[in-house]
JSON list of N, CA and C in Angstrom, two decimals:
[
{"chain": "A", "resi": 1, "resn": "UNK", "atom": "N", "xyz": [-21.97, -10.48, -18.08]},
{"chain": "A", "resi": 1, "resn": "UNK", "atom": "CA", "xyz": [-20.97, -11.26, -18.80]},
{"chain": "A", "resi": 1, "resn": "UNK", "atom": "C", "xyz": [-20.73, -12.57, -18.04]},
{"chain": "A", "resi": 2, "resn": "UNK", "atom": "N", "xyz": [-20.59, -13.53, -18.42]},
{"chain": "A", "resi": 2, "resn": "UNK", "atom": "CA", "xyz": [-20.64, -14.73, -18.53]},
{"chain": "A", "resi": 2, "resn": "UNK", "atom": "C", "xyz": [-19.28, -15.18, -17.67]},
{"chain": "A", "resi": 3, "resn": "UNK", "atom": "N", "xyz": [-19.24, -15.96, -17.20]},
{"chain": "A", "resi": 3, "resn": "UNK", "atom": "CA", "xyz": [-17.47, -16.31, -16.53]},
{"chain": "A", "resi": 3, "resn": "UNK", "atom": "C", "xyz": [-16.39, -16.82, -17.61]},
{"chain": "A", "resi": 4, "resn": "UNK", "atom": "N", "xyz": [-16.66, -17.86, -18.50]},
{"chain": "A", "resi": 4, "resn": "UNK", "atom": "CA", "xyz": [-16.50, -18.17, -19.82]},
{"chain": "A", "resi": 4, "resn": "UNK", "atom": "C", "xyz": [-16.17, -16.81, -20.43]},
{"chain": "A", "resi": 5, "resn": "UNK", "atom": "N", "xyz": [-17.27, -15.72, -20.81]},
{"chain": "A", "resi": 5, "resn": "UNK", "atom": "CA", "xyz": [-16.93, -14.77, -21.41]},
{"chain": "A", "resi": 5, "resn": "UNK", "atom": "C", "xyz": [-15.34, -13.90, -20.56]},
{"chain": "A", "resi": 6, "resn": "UNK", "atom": "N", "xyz": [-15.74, -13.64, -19.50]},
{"chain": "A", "resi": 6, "resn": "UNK", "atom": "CA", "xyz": [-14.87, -12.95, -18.92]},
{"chain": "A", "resi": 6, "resn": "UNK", "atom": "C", "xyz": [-13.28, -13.77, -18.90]},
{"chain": "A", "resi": 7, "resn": "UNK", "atom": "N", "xyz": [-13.24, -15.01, -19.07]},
{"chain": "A", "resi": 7, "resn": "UNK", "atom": "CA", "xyz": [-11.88, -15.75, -19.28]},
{"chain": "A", "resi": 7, "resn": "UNK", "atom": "C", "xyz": [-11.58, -15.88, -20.80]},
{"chain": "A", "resi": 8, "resn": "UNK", "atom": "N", "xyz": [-12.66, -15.81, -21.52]},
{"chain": "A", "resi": 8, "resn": "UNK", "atom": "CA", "xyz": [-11.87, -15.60, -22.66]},
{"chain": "A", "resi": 8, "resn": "UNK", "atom": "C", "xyz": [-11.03, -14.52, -23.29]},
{"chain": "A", "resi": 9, "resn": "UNK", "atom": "N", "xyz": [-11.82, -12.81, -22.58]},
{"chain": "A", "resi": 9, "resn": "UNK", "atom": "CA", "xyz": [-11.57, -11.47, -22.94]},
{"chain": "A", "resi": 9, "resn": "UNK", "atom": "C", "xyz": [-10.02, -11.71, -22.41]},
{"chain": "A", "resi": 10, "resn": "UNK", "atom": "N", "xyz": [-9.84, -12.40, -20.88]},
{"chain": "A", "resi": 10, "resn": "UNK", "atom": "CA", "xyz": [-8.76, -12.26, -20.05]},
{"chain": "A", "resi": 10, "resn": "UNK", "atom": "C", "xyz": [-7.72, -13.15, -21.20]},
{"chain": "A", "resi": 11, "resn": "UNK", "atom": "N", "xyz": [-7.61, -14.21, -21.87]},
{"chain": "A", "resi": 11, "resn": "UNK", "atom": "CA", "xyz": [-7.01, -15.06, -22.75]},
{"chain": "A", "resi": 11, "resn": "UNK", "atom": "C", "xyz": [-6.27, -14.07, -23.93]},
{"chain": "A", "resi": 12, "resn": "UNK", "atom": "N", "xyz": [-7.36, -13.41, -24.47]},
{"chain": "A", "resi": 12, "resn": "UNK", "atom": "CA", "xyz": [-7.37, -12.80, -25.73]},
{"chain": "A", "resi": 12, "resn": "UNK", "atom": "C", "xyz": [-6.49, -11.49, -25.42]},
{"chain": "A", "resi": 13, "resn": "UNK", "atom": "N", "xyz": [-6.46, -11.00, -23.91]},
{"chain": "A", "resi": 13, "resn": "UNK", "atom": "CA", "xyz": [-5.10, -9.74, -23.33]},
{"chain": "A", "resi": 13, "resn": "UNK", "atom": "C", "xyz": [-4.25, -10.34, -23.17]},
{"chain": "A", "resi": 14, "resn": "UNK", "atom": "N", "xyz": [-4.20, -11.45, -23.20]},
{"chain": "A", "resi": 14, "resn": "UNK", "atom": "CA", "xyz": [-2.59, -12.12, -22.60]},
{"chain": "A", "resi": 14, "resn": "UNK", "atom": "C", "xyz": [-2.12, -12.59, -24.22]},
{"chain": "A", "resi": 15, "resn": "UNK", "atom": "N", "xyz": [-2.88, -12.19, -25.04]},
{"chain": "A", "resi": 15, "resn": "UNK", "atom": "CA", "xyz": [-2.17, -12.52, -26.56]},
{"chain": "A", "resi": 15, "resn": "UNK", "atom": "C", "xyz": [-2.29, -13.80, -27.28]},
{"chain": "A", "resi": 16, "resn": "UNK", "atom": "N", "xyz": [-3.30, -14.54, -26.27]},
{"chain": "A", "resi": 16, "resn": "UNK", "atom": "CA", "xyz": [-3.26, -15.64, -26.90]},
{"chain": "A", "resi": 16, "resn": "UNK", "atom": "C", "xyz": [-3.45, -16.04, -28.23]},
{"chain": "A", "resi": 17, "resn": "UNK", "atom": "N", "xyz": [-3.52, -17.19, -28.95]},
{"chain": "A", "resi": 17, "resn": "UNK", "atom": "CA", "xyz": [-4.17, -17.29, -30.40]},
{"chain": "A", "resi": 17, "resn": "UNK", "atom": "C", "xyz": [-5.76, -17.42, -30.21]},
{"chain": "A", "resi": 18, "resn": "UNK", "atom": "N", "xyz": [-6.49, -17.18, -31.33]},
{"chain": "A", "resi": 18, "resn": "UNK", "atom": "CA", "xyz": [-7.40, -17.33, -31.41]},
{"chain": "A", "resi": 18, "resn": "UNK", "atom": "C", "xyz": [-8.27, -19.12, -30.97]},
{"chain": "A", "resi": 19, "resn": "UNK", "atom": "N", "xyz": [-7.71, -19.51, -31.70]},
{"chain": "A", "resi": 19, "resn": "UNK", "atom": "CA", "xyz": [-7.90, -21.21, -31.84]},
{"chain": "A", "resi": 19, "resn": "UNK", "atom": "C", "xyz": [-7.47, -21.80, -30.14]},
{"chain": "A", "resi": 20, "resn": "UNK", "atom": "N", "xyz": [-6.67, -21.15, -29.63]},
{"chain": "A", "resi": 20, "resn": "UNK", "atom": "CA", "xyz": [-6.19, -21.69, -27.81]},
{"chain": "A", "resi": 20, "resn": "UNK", "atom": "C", "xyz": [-7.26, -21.59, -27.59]},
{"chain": "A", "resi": 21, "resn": "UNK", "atom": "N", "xyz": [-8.12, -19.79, -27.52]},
{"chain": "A", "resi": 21, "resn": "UNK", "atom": "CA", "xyz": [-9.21, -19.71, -26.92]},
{"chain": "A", "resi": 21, "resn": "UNK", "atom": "C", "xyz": [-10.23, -20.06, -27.07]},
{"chain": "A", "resi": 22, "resn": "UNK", "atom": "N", "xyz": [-10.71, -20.66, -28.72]},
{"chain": "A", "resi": 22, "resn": "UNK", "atom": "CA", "xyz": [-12.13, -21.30, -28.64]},
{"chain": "A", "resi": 22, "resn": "UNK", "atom": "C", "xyz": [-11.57, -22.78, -27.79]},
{"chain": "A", "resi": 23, "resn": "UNK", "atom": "N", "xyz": [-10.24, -23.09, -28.16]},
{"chain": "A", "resi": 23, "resn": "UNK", "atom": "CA", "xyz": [-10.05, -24.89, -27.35]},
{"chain": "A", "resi": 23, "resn": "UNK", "atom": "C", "xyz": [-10.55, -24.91, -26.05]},
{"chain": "A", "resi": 24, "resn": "UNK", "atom": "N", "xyz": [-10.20, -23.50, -25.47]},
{"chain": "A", "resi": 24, "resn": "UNK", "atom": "CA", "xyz": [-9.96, -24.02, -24.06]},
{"chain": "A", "resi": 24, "resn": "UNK", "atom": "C", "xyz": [-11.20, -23.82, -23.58]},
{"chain": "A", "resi": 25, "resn": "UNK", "atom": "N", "xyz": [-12.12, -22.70, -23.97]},
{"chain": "A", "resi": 25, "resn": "UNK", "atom": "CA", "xyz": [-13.55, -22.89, -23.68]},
{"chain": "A", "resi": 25, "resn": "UNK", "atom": "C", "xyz": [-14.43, -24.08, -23.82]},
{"chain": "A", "resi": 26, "resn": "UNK", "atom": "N", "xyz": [-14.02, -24.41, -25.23]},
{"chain": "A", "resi": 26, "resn": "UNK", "atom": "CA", "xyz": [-14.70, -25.90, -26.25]},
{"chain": "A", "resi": 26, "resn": "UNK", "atom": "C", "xyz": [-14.53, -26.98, -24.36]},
{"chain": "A", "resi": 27, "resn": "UNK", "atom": "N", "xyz": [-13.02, -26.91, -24.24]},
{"chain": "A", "resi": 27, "resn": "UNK", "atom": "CA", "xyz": [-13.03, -27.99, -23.57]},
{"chain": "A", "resi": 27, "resn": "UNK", "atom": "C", "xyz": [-13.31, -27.56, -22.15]},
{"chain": "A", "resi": 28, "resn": "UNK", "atom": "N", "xyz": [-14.05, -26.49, -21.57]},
{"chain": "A", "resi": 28, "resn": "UNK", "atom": "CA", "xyz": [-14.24, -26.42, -20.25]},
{"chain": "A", "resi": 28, "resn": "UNK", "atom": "C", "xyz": [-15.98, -26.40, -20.25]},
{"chain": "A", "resi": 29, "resn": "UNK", "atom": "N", "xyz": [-16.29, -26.07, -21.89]},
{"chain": "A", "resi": 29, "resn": "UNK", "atom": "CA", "xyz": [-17.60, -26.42, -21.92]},
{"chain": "A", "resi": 29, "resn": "UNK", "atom": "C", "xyz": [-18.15, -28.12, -21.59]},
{"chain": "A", "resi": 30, "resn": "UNK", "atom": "N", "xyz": [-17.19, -28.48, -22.28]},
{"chain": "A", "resi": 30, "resn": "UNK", "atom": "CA", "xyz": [-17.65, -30.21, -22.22]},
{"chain": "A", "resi": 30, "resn": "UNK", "atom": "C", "xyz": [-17.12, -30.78, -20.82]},
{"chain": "A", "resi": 31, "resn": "UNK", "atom": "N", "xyz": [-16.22, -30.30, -20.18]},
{"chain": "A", "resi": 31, "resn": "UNK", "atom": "CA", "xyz": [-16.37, -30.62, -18.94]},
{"chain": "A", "resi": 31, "resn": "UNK", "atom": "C", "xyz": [-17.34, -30.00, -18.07]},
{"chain": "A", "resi": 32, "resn": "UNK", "atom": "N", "xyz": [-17.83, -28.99, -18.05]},
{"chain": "A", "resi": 32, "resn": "UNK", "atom": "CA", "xyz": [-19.37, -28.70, -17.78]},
{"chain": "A", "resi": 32, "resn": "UNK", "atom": "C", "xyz": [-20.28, -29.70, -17.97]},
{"chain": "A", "resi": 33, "resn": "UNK", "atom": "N", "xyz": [-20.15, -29.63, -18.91]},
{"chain": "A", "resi": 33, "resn": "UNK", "atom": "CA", "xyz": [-21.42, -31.26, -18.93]},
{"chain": "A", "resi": 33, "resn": "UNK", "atom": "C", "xyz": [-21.16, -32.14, -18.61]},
{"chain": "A", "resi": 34, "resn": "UNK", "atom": "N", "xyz": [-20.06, -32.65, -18.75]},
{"chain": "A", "resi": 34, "resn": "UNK", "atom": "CA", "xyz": [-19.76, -33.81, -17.99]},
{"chain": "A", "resi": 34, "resn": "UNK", "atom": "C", "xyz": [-19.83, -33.82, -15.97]},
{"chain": "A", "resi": 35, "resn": "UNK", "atom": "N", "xyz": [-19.59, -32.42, -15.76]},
{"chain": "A", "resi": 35, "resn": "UNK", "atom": "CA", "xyz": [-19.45, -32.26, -14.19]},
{"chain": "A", "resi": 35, "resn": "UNK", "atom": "C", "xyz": [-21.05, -32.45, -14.17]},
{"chain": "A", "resi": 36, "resn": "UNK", "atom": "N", "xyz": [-21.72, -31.58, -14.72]},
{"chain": "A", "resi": 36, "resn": "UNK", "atom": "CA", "xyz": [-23.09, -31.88, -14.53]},
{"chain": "A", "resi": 36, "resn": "UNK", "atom": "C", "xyz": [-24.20, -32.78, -14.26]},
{"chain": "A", "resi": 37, "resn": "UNK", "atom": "N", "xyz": [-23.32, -34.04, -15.18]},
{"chain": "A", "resi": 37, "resn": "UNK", "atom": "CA", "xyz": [-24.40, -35.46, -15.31]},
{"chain": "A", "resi": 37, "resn": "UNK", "atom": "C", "xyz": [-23.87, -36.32, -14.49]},
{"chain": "A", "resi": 38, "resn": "UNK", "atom": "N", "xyz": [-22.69, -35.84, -13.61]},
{"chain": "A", "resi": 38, "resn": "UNK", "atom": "CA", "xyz": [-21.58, -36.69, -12.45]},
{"chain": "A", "resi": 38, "resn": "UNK", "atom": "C", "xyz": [-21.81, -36.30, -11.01]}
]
């Protein structure tokens, strides 16, 4: 499982909404890439 995966499962026990958790991935994905090409 993925670290991503494992923070989202952890998101989705704490009750979050659905839509928080694709955001907050969405946006730690694109800072991934951005850390990447920096």
């Amino acid at each position: 499982m993925s670290d991503l995966s494992t923070f989202a499962d952890y998101l989705r026990a704490q009750d979050r909404a659905e839509a928080t958790v694709q955001g907050y991935l969405a946006d730690l994905r694109a800072f991934a890439a951005w850390f990447e090409q920096h």
